[in-house]
mmCIF file of N, CA and C in Angstrom:
data_model
loop_
_atom_site.group_PDB
_atom_site.id
_atom_site.type_symbol
_atom_site.label_atom_id
_atom_site.label_comp_id
_atom_site.label_asym_id
_atom_site.label_seq_id
_atom_site.Cartn_x
_atom_site.Cartn_y
_atom_site.Cartn_z
ATOM 1 N N MET A 454 -43.997 66.837 72.359
ATOM 2 C CA MET A 454 -42.687 67.144 72.915
ATOM 3 C C MET A 454 -41.632 66.357 72.139
ATOM 4 N N ASN A 455 -40.786 67.054 71.456
ATOM 5 C CA ASN A 455 -39.718 66.429 70.681
ATOM 6 C C ASN A 455 -38.405 66.557 71.435
ATOM 7 N N LEU A 456 -37.743 65.441 71.591
ATOM 8 C CA LEU A 456 -36.451 65.438 72.267
ATOM 9 C C LEU A 456 -35.347 65.210 71.247
ATOM 10 N N ALA A 457 -34.221 65.824 71.489
ATOM 11 C CA ALA A 457 -33.060 65.605 70.632
ATOM 12 C C ALA A 457 -32.478 64.226 70.935
ATOM 13 N N ALA A 458 -31.696 63.718 70.008
ATOM 14 C CA ALA A 458 -31.108 62.385 70.163
ATOM 15 C C ALA A 458 -30.272 62.285 71.430
ATOM 16 N N HIS A 459 -29.491 63.312 71.740
ATOM 17 C CA HIS A 459 -28.647 63.245 72.935
ATOM 18 C C HIS A 459 -29.486 63.226 74.207
ATOM 19 N N GLU A 460 -30.648 63.869 74.191
ATOM 20 C CA GLU A 460 -31.526 63.838 75.361
ATOM 21 C C GLU A 460 -32.122 62.449 75.555
ATOM 22 N N LEU A 461 -32.480 61.810 74.469
ATOM 23 C CA LEU A 461 -32.985 60.435 74.558
ATOM 24 C C LEU A 461 -31.903 59.487 75.062
ATOM 25 N N LEU A 462 -30.682 59.659 74.575
ATOM 26 C CA LEU A 462 -29.581 58.799 75.015
ATOM 27 C C LEU A 462 -29.281 59.009 76.491
ATOM 28 N N GLU A 463 -29.297 60.251 76.947
ATOM 29 C CA GLU A 463 -29.044 60.536 78.360
ATOM 30 C C GLU A 463 -30.141 59.957 79.243
ATOM 31 N N THR A 464 -31.378 60.060 78.791
ATOM 32 C CA THR A 464 -32.498 59.494 79.548
ATOM 33 C C THR A 464 -32.387 57.978 79.610
ATOM 34 N N GLN A 465 -32.063 57.371 78.479
ATOM 35 C CA GLN A 465 -31.902 55.919 78.436
ATOM 36 C C GLN A 465 -30.780 55.470 79.364
ATOM 37 N N GLU A 466 -29.677 56.192 79.369
ATOM 38 C CA GLU A 466 -28.556 55.856 80.245
ATOM 39 C C GLU A 466 -28.953 55.966 81.714
ATOM 40 N N ALA A 467 -29.690 57.010 82.061
ATOM 41 C CA ALA A 467 -30.128 57.201 83.444
ATOM 42 C C ALA A 467 -31.047 56.062 83.883
ATOM 43 N N LEU A 468 -31.964 55.649 83.018
ATOM 44 C CA LEU A 468 -32.878 54.559 83.348
ATOM 45 C C LEU A 468 -32.139 53.230 83.488
ATOM 46 N N ARG A 469 -31.193 52.982 82.595
ATOM 47 C CA ARG A 469 -30.417 51.734 82.687
ATOM 48 C C ARG A 469 -29.553 51.706 83.946
ATOM 49 N N THR A 470 -28.995 52.843 84.320
ATOM 50 C CA THR A 470 -28.190 52.924 85.534
ATOM 51 C C THR A 470 -29.044 52.625 86.754
ATOM 52 N N LYS A 471 -30.234 53.225 86.812
ATOM 53 C CA LYS A 471 -31.142 52.991 87.941
ATOM 54 C C LYS A 471 -31.559 51.525 88.000
ATOM 55 N N ALA A 472 -31.866 50.931 86.847
ATOM 56 C CA ALA A 472 -32.252 49.520 86.807
ATOM 57 C C ALA A 472 -31.109 48.628 87.281
ATOM 58 N N ALA A 473 -29.887 48.960 86.902
ATOM 59 C CA ALA A 473 -28.724 48.173 87.329
ATOM 60 C C ALA A 473 -28.517 48.290 88.833
ATOM 61 N N GLU A 474 -28.723 49.466 89.392
ATOM 62 C CA GLU A 474 -28.578 49.653 90.840
ATOM 63 C C GLU A 474 -29.626 48.832 91.590
ATOM 64 N N ILE A 475 -30.841 48.823 91.093
ATOM 65 C CA ILE A 475 -31.908 48.036 91.718
ATOM 66 C C ILE A 475 -31.568 46.551 91.649
ATOM 67 N N GLU A 476 -31.092 46.103 90.499
ATOM 68 C CA GLU A 476 -30.712 44.703 90.326
ATOM 69 C C GLU A 476 -29.539 44.328 91.243
ATOM 70 N N ASP A 477 -28.565 45.218 91.364
ATOM 71 C CA ASP A 477 -27.427 44.970 92.255
ATOM 72 C C ASP A 477 -27.880 44.788 93.696
ATOM 73 N N HIS A 478 -28.782 45.639 94.153
ATOM 74 C CA HIS A 478 -29.269 45.520 95.532
ATOM 75 C C HIS A 478 -29.946 44.164 95.746
ATOM 76 N N GLY A 479 -30.712 43.709 94.772
ATOM 77 C CA GLY A 479 -31.350 42.401 94.881
ATOM 78 C C GLY A 479 -30.333 41.278 94.939
ATOM 79 N N MET A 480 -29.292 41.383 94.125
ATOM 80 C CA MET A 480 -28.245 40.364 94.119
ATOM 81 C C MET A 480 -27.501 40.348 95.459
ATOM 82 N N PHE A 481 -27.153 41.542 95.955
ATOM 83 C CA PHE A 481 -26.452 41.624 97.237
ATOM 84 C C PHE A 481 -27.317 41.053 98.359
ATOM 85 N N ALA A 482 -28.596 41.376 98.348
ATOM 86 C CA ALA A 482 -29.498 40.878 99.389
ATOM 87 C C ALA A 482 -29.603 39.355 99.331
ATOM 88 N N SER A 483 -29.631 38.794 98.140
ATOM 89 C CA SER A 483 -29.760 37.340 98.009
ATOM 90 C C SER A 483 -28.510 36.610 98.498
ATOM 91 N N GLN A 484 -27.366 37.286 98.467
ATOM 92 C CA GLN A 484 -26.112 36.667 98.893
ATOM 93 C C GLN A 484 -25.765 36.974 100.344
ATOM 94 N N CYS A 485 -26.561 37.813 100.989
ATOM 95 C CA CYS A 485 -26.247 38.285 102.328
ATOM 96 C C CYS A 485 -26.696 37.268 103.384
ATOM 97 N N SER A 486 -25.833 36.971 104.329
ATOM 98 C CA SER A 486 -26.200 36.057 105.408
ATOM 99 C C SER A 486 -26.666 36.809 106.655
ATOM 100 N N ASP A 487 -26.334 38.074 106.774
ATOM 101 C CA ASP A 487 -26.770 38.907 107.893
ATOM 102 C C ASP A 487 -28.191 39.401 107.611
ATOM 103 N N GLN A 488 -29.151 38.949 108.410
ATOM 104 C CA GLN A 488 -30.551 39.281 108.160
ATOM 105 C C GLN A 488 -30.844 40.776 108.293
ATOM 106 N N ARG A 489 -30.142 41.436 109.193
ATOM 107 C CA ARG A 489 -30.348 42.886 109.354
ATOM 108 C C ARG A 489 -29.883 43.638 108.100
ATOM 109 N N LEU A 490 -28.708 43.283 107.614
ATOM 110 C CA LEU A 490 -28.192 43.909 106.402
ATOM 111 C C LEU A 490 -29.068 43.567 105.198
ATOM 112 N N LYS A 491 -29.528 42.316 105.138
ATOM 113 C CA LYS A 491 -30.403 41.902 104.049
ATOM 114 C C LYS A 491 -31.680 42.741 104.045
ATOM 115 N N GLY A 492 -32.235 42.984 105.218
ATOM 116 C CA GLY A 492 -33.433 43.808 105.331
ATOM 117 C C GLY A 492 -33.195 45.236 104.871
ATOM 118 N N ILE A 493 -32.032 45.779 105.226
ATOM 119 C CA ILE A 493 -31.681 47.146 104.802
ATOM 120 C C ILE A 493 -31.585 47.206 103.283
ATOM 121 N N LEU A 494 -30.904 46.235 102.686
ATOM 122 C CA LEU A 494 -30.758 46.211 101.232
ATOM 123 C C LEU A 494 -32.108 46.083 100.529
ATOM 124 N N MET A 495 -32.958 45.220 101.041
ATOM 125 C CA MET A 495 -34.263 45.014 100.421
ATOM 126 C C MET A 495 -35.139 46.256 100.563
ATOM 127 N N LYS A 496 -35.070 46.907 101.727
ATOM 128 C CA LYS A 496 -35.846 48.131 101.932
ATOM 129 C C LYS A 496 -35.361 49.227 100.977
ATOM 130 N N HIS A 497 -34.055 49.356 100.851
ATOM 131 C CA HIS A 497 -33.512 50.367 99.950
ATOM 132 C C HIS A 497 -33.887 50.055 98.504
ATOM 133 N N GLN A 498 -33.868 48.784 98.141
ATOM 134 C CA GLN A 498 -34.265 48.380 96.793
ATOM 135 C C GLN A 498 -35.717 48.782 96.531
ATOM 136 N N GLN A 499 -36.589 48.528 97.497
ATOM 137 C CA GLN A 499 -37.994 48.907 97.339
ATOM 138 C C GLN A 499 -38.160 50.413 97.187
ATOM 139 N N GLN A 500 -37.401 51.171 97.972
ATOM 140 C CA GLN A 500 -37.479 52.621 97.893
ATOM 141 C C GLN A 500 -37.003 53.130 96.532
ATOM 142 N N MET A 501 -35.972 52.503 95.990
ATOM 143 C CA MET A 501 -35.486 52.896 94.664
ATOM 144 C C MET A 501 -36.529 52.591 93.595
ATOM 145 N N MET A 502 -37.250 51.475 93.736
ATOM 146 C CA MET A 502 -38.267 51.125 92.753
ATOM 147 C C MET A 502 -39.454 52.087 92.815
ATOM 148 N N MET A 503 -39.754 52.576 94.004
ATOM 149 C CA MET A 503 -40.881 53.491 94.150
ATOM 150 C C MET A 503 -40.546 54.915 93.686
ATOM 151 N N ALA A 504 -39.246 55.238 93.675
ATOM 152 C CA ALA A 504 -38.829 56.610 93.312
ATOM 153 C C ALA A 504 -38.967 56.845 91.822
#
């Protein structure tokens, strides 16, 4: 399967965006003092990693 350069760039951008979103959720959870909100953020982070 040969991909064109623009397809590789788009795929790379999508993966980097997803990785940044996962990292952001971890950062937000680490700074959160509300345990309920922290749990929601961590659960969502886990779901994003599994997707």
